[in-house]
Coordinates of C-alpha atoms in Angstrom, one line a residue:
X1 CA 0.0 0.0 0.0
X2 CA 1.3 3.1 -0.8
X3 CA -0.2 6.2 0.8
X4 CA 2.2 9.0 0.3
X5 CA 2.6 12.0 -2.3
X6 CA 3.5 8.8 -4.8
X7 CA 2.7 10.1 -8.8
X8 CA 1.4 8.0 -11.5
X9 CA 4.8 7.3 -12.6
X10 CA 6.8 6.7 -9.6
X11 CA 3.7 4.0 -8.7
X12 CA 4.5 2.5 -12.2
X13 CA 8.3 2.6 -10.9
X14 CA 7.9 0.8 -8.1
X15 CA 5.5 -2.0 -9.1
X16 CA 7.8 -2.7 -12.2
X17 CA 11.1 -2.7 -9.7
X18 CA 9.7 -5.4 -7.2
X19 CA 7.3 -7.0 -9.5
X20 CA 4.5 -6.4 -7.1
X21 CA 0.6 -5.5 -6.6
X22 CA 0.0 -1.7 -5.9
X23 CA -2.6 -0.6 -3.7
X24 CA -2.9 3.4 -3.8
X25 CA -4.5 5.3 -1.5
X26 CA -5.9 8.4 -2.5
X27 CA -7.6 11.1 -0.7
X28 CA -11.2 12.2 -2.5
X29 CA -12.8 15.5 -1.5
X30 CA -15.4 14.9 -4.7
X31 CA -16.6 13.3 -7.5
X32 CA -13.4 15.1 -9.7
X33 CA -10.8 13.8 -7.3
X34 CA -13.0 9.9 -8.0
X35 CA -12.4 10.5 -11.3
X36 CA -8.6 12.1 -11.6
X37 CA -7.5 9.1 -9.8
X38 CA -9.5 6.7 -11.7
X39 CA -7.2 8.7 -14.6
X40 CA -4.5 9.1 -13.3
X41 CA -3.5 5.8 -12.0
X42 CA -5.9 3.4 -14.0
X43 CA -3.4 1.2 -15.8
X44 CA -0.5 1.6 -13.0
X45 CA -2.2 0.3 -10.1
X46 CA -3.8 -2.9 -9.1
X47 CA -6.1 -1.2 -6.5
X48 CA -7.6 2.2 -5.5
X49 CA -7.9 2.6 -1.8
X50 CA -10.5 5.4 -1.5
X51 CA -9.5 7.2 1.3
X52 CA -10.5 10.8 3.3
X53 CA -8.2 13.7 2.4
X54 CA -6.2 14.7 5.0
X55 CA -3.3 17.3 5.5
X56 CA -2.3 15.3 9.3
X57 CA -1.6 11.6 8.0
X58 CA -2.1 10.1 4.7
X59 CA -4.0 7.6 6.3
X60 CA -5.3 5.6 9.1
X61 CA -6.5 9.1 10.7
X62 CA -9.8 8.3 11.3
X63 CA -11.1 11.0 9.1
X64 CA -14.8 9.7 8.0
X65 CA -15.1 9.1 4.4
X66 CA -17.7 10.8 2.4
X67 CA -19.0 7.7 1.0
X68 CA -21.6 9.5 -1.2
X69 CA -19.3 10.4 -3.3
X70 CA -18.9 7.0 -4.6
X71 CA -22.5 6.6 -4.9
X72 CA -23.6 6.5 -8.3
X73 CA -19.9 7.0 -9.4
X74 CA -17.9 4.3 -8.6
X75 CA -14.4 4.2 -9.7
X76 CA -13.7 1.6 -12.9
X77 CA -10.6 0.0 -11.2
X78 CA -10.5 -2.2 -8.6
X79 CA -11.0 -0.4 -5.4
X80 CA -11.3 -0.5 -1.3
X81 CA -13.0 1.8 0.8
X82 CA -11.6 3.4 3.8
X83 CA -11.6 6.6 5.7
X84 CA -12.8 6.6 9.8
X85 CA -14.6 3.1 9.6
X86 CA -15.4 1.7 12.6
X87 CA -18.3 -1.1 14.2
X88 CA -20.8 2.0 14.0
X89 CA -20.4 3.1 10.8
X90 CA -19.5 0.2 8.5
X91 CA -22.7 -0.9 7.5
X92 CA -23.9 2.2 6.5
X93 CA -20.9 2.6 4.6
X94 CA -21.1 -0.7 3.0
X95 CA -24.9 -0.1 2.2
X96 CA -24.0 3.4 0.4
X97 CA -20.8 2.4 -1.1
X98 CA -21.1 -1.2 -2.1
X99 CA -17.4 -1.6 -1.6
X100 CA -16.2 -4.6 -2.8
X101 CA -13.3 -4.5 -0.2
X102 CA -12.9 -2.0 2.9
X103 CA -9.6 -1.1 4.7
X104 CA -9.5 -0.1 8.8
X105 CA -7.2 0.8 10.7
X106 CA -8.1 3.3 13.3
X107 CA -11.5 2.1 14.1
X108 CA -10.1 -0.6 15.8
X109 CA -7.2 0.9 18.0
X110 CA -7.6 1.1 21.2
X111 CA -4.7 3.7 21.3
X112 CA -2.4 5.6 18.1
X113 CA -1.3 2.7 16.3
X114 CA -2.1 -0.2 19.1
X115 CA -4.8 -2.1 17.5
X116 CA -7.0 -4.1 19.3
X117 CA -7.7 -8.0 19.0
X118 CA -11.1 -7.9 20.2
X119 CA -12.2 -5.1 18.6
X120 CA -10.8 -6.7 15.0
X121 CA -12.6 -9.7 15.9
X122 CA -16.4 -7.6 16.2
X123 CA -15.7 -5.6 13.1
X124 CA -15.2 -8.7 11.3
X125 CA -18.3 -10.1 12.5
X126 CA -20.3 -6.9 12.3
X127 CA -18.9 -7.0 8.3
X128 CA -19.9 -10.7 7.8
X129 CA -23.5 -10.0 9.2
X130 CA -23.4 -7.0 6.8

């Protein structure tokens, strides 16, 4: 996953030096940013990780995602949704998104960076009862 300030062509750099799947996360405001990326890095990555913008971190901030965005508009490469999702707001995400994949990270820390078991353990089986 790459989640930096990574261009087009340094994603096509690195996924022809290591001979490996890319996973780019990308901050979207609005429907333009959806469709830049879509763009931008349709035939260099693998997967679009749909992400909040955010000037702190470039991910795994917590920062809700505006999941209407993708509604009605969803990007033509393979893609994940992520951005502040957490056991109470993944299945209305899931229901306005139809993601077929979704990334977390903060919504199940109990602290910056410490994630917790248990709380991995009910988000999984809040997603599979989804």
């Amino acid at each position: 996953q790459l989640h930096g300030n990574e261009t087009p062509l340094r994603c096509k750099e690195i996924k022809v030096k290591f001979e490996i799947p890319i996973i780019k996360g990308i901050g979207i405001k609005n429907k333009l940013d959806l469709i830049k990326a879509n763009q931008d890095y349709e035939n260099l990555c693998d997967i679009l990780l749909l992400d909040s913008p955010s000037s702190i971190l470039p991910g795994g901030n917590g920062e809700i995602f505006n999941w209407n965005i993708i509604k009605n508009c969803e990007p033509s490469k393979k893609w994940m949704l992520a951005g502040g999702l957490n056991i109470n707001n993944i299945e209305k995400a899931v229901k306005i998104s139809n993601p077929p994949a979704i990334d977390i990270s903060s919504g199940v820390e109990i602290s910056k960076g410490i994630k917790d078991p248990e709380m991995i353990k009910n988000f999984i089986t809040k997603c599979r009862n989804i």
